[in-house]
mmCIF file of C-alpha atoms in Angstrom:
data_model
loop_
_atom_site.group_PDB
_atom_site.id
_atom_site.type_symbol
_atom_site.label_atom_id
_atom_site.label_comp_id
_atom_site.label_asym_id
_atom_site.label_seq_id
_atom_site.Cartn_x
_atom_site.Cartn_y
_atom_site.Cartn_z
ATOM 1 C CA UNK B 1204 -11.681 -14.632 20.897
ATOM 2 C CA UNK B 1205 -8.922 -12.559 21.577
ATOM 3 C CA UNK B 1206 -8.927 -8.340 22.314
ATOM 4 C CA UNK B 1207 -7.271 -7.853 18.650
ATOM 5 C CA UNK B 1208 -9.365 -10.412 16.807
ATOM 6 C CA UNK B 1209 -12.538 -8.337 17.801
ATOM 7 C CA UNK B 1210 -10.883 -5.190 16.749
ATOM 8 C CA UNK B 1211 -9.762 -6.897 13.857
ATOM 9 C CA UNK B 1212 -13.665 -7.839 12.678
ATOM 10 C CA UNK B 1213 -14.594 -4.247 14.028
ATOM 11 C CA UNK B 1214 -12.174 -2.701 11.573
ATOM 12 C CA UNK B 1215 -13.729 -4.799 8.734
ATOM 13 C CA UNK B 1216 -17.227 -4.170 9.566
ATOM 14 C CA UNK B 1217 -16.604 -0.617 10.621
ATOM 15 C CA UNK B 1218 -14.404 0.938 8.571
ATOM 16 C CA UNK B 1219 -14.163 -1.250 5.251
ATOM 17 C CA UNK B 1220 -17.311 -2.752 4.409
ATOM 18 C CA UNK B 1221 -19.015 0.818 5.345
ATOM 19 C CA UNK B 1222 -16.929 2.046 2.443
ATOM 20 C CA UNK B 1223 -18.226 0.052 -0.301
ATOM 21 C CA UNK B 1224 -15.102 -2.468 -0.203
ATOM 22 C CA UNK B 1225 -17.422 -5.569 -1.010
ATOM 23 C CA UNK B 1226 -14.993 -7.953 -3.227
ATOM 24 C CA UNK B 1227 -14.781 -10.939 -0.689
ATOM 25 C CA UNK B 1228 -11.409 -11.787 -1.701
ATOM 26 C CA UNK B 1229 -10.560 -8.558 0.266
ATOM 27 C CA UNK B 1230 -12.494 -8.906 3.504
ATOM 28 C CA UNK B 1231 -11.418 -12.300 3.772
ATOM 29 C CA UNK B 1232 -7.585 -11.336 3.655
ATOM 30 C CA UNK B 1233 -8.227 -8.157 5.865
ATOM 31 C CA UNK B 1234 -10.157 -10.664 8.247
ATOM 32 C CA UNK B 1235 -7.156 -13.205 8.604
ATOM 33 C CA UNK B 1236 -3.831 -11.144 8.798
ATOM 34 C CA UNK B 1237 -3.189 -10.295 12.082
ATOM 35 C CA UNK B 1238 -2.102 -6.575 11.717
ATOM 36 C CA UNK B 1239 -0.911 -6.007 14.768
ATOM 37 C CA UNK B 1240 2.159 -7.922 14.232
ATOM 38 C CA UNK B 1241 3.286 -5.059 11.639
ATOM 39 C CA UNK B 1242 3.027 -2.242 14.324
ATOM 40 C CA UNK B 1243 5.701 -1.909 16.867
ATOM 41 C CA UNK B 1244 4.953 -4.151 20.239
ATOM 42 C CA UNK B 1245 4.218 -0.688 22.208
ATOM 43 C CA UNK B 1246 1.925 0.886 19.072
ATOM 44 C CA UNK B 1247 -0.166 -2.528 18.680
ATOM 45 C CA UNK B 1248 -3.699 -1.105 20.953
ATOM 46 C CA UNK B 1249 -3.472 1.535 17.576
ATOM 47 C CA UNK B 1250 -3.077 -1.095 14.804
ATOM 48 C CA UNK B 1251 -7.045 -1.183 13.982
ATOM 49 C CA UNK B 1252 -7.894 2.350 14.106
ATOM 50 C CA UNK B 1253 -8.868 4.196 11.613
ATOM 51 C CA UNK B 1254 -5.731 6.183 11.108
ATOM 52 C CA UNK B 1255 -2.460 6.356 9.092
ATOM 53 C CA UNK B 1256 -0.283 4.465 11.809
ATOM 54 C CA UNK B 1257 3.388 5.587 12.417
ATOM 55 C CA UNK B 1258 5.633 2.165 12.625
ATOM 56 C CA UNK B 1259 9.055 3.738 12.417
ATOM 57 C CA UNK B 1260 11.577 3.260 14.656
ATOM 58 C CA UNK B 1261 12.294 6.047 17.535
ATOM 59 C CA UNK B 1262 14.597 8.724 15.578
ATOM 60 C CA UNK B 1263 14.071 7.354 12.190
ATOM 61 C CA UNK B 1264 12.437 8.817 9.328
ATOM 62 C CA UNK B 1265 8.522 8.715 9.445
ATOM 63 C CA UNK B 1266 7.278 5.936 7.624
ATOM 64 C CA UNK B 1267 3.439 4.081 8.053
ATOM 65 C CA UNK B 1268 0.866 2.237 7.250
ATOM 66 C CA UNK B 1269 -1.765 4.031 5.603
ATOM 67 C CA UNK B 1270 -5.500 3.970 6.978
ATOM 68 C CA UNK B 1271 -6.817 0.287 6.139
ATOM 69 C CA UNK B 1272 -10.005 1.307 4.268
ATOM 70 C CA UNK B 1273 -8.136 3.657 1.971
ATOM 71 C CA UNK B 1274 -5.820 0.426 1.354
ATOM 72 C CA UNK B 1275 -8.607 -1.560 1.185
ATOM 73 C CA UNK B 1276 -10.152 0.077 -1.429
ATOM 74 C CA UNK B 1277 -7.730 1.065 -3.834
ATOM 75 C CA UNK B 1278 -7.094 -2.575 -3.684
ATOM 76 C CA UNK B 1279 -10.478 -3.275 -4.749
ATOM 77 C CA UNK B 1280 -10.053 -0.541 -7.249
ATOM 78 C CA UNK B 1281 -6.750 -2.075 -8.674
ATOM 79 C CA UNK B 1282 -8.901 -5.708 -9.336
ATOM 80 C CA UNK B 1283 -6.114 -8.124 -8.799
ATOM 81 C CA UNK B 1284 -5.855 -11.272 -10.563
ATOM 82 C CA UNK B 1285 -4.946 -14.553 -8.741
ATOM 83 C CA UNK B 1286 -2.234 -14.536 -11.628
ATOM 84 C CA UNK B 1287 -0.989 -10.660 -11.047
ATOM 85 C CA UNK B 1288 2.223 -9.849 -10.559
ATOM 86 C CA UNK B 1289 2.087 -6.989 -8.159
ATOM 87 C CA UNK B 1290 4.772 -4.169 -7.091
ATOM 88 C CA UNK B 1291 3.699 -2.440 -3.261
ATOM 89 C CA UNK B 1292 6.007 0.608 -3.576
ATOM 90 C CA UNK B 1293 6.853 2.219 0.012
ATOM 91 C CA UNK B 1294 5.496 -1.215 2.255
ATOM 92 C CA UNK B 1295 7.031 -0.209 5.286
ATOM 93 C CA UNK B 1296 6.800 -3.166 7.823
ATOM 94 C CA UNK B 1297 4.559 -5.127 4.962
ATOM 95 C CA UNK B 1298 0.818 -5.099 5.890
ATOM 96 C CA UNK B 1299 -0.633 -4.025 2.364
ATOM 97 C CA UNK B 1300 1.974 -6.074 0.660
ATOM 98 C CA UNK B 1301 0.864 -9.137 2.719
ATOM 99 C CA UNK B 1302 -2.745 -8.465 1.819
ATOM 100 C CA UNK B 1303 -1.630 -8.074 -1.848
ATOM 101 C CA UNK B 1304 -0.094 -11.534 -1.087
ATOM 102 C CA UNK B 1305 -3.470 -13.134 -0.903
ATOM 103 C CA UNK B 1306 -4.839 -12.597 -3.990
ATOM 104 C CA UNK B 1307 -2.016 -12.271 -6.532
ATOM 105 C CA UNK B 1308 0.546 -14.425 -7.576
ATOM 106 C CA UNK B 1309 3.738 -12.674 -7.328
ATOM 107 C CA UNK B 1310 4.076 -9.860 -5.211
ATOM 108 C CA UNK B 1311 7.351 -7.364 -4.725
ATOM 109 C CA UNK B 1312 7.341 -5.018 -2.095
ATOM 110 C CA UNK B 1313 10.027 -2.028 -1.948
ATOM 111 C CA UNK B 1314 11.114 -0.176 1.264
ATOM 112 C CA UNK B 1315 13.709 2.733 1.099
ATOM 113 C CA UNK B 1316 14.697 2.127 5.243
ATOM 114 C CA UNK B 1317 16.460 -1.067 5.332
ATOM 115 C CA UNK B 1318 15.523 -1.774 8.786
ATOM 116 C CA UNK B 1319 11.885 -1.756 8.459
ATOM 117 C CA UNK B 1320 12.657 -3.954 5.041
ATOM 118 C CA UNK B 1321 13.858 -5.854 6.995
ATOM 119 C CA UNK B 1322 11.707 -6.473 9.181
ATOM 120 C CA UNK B 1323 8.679 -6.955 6.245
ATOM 121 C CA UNK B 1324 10.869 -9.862 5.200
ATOM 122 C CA UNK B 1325 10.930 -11.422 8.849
ATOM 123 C CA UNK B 1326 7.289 -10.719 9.560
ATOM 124 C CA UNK B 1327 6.054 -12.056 5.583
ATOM 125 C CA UNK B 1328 8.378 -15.192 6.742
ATOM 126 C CA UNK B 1329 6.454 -16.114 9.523
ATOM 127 C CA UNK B 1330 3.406 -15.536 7.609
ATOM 128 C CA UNK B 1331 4.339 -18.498 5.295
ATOM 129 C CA UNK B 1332 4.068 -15.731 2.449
ATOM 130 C CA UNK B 1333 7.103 -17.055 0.657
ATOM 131 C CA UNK B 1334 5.768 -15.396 -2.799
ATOM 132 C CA UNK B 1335 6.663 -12.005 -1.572
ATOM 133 C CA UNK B 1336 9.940 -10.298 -2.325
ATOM 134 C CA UNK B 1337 11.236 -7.588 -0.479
ATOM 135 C CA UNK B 1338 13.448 -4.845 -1.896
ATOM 136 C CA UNK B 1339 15.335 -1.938 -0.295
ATOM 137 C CA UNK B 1340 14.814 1.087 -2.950
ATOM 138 C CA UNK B 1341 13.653 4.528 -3.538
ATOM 139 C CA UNK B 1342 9.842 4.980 -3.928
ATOM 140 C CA UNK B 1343 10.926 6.436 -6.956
ATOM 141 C CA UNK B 1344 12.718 3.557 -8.393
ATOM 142 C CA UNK B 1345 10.401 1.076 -8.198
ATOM 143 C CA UNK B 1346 11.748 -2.736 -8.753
ATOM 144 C CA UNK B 1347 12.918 -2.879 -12.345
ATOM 145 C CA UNK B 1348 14.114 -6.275 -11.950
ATOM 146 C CA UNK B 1349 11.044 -7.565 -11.180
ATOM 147 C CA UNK B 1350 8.912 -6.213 -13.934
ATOM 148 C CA UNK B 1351 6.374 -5.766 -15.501
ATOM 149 C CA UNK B 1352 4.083 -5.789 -13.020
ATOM 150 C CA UNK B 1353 0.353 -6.184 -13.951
ATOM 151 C CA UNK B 1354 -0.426 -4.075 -10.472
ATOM 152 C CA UNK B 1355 1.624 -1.064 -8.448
ATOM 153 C CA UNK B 1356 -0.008 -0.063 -5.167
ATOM 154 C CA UNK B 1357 1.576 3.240 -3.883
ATOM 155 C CA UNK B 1358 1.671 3.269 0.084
ATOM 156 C CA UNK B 1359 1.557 6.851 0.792
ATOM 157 C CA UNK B 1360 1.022 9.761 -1.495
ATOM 158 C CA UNK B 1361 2.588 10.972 -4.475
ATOM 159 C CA UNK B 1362 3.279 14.735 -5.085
ATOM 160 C CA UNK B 1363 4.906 13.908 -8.463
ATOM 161 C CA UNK B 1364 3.810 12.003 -11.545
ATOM 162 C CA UNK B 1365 5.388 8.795 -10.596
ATOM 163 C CA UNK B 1366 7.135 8.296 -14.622
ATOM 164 C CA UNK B 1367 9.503 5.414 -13.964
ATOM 165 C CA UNK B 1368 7.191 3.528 -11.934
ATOM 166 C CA UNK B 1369 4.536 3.965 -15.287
ATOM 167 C CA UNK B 1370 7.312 2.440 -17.271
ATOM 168 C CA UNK B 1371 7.470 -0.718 -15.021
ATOM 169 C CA UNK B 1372 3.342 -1.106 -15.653
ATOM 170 C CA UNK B 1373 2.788 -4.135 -18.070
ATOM 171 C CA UNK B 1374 0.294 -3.600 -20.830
ATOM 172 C CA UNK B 1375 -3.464 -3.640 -19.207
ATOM 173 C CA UNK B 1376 -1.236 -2.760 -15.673
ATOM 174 C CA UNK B 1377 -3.399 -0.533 -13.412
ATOM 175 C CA UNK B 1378 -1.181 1.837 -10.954
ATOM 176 C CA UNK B 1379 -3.377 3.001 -8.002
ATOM 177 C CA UNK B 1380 -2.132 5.634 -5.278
ATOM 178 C CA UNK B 1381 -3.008 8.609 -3.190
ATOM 179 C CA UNK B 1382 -1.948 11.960 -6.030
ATOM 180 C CA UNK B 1383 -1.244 15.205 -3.997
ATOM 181 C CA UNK B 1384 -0.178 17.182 -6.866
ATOM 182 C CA UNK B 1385 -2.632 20.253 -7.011
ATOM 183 C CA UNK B 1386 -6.182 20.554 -5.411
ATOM 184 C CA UNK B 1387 -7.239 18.367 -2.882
ATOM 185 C CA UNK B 1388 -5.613 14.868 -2.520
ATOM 186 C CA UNK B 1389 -7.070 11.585 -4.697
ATOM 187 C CA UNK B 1390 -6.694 8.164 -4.814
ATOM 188 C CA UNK B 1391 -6.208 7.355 -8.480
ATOM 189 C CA UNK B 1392 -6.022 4.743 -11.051
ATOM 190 C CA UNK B 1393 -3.900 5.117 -13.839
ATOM 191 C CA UNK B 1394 -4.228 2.153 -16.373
ATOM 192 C CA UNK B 1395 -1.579 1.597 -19.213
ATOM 193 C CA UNK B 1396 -3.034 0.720 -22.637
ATOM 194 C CA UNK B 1397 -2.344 1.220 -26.082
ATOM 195 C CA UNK B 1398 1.535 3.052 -25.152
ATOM 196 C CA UNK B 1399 -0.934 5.506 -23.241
ATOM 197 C CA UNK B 1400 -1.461 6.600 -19.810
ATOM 198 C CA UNK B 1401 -5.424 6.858 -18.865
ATOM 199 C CA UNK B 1402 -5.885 8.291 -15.645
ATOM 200 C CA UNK B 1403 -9.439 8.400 -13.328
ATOM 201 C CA UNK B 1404 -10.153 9.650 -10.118
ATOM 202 C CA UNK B 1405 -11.565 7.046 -7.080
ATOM 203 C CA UNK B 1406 -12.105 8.770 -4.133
ATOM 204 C CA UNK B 1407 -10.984 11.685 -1.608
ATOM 205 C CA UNK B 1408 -8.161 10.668 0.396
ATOM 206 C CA UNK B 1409 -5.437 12.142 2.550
ATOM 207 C CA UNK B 1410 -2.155 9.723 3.894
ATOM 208 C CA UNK B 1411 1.079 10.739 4.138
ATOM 209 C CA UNK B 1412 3.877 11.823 1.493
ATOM 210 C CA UNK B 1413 5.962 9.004 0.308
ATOM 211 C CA UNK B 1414 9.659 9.670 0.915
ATOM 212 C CA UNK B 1415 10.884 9.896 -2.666
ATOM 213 C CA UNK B 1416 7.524 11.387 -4.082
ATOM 214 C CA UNK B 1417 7.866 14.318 -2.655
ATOM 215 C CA UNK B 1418 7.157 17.961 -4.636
ATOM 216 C CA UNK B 1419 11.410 18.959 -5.290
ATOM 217 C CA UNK B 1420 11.805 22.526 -3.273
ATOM 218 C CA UNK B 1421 11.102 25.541 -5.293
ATOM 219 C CA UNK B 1422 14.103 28.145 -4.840
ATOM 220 C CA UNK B 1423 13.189 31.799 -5.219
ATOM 221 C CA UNK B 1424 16.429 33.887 -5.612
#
């Protein structure tokens, strides 16, 4: 067995399972991608630690994958169909949109740095995950073109209610992301029914700020 497949089964037992992720659809899919191939060749000792992992390129904007049980349970959270059609919004080099990959049909994935989309493509390529679309947009924008989507995973945090992605949520579509807006920061799911928006609480989290979602400055004259 290789060095990263042991971390890779230490980072399921250790960090997911111990967080109540138990849908095996889930552990299986976190068990067979090999994550390290999303993290840059000299970053890949850090791609199993607990942590929200930095995989931009040196000078470029911050961008990363957020800590895998937080992913790993608002996936479990967001109960995705094997017929889904699922937007990732903010993948960065891919990882949550592959895992997405195995359990939904139809999966779109947008990226606002064009290299790192990229490079999703290239790396979801060589994982035979032909199902997957990539998209370079704003967080913000979402992937119009490709909805509705029955599930939107936010990678990162939001610090604004995310409107235009809501309007891209088919009806029954469950949203589920990291909301920094006031008070401490949750991971939320906000399910669309009935023209309305219910919204519930998951569990504590803290990841990094979307580019795109961030709070707008407030100017004081």
């Amino acid at each position: 067995m290789s060095d990263f497949s042991t971390a890779r089964g230490k980072m399921v037992d250790g960090q997911v399972r111990t967080s109540d992720v138990t849908d095996p659809r889930i552990i299986d899919a976190m068990m067979a991608l090999p994550r390290e191939i999303f993290v840059p060749e000299d970053r890949r000792a850090l791609a199993y630690l607990d942590l929200d992992l930095d995989v931009s390129e040196r000078g470029a904007p911050k961008r990363y994958l957020i800590k895998p049980m937080v992913v790993a349970k608002m996936i479990q959270a967001a109960e995705i169909k094997s017929t889904d059609n699922v937007l990732v919004v903010g993948c960065a080099t891919g990882y949550t949109a592959a895992l997405a990959a195995k359990l939904a049909d139809r999966v779109t994935a947008t990226e606002s740095d064009p290299a790192l989309a990229a490079k999703a493509s290239d790396i979801l390529a060589s994982l035979g995950l032909g199902h997957v679309t990539i998209v370079t947009a704003a967080a913000c924008k979402g992937a119009p073109a490709h909805a509705p989507y029955d599930v939107i995973i936010l990678e990162g945090a939001t610090e604004i209610a995310p409107d235009t992605l809501y309007g891209q949520l088919a009806g029954e579509g469950r949203l589920v992301g990291v909301f920094a807006m006031s008070g401490a920061p949750r991971a939320v799911i906000v399910t669309h029914s009935h023209s309305d928006f219910g919204r519930r609480a998951l569990f504590d989290a803290s990841v990094p700020v979307l580019p795109g979602l961030e709070q707008p400055p407030a100017f004081v004259f």
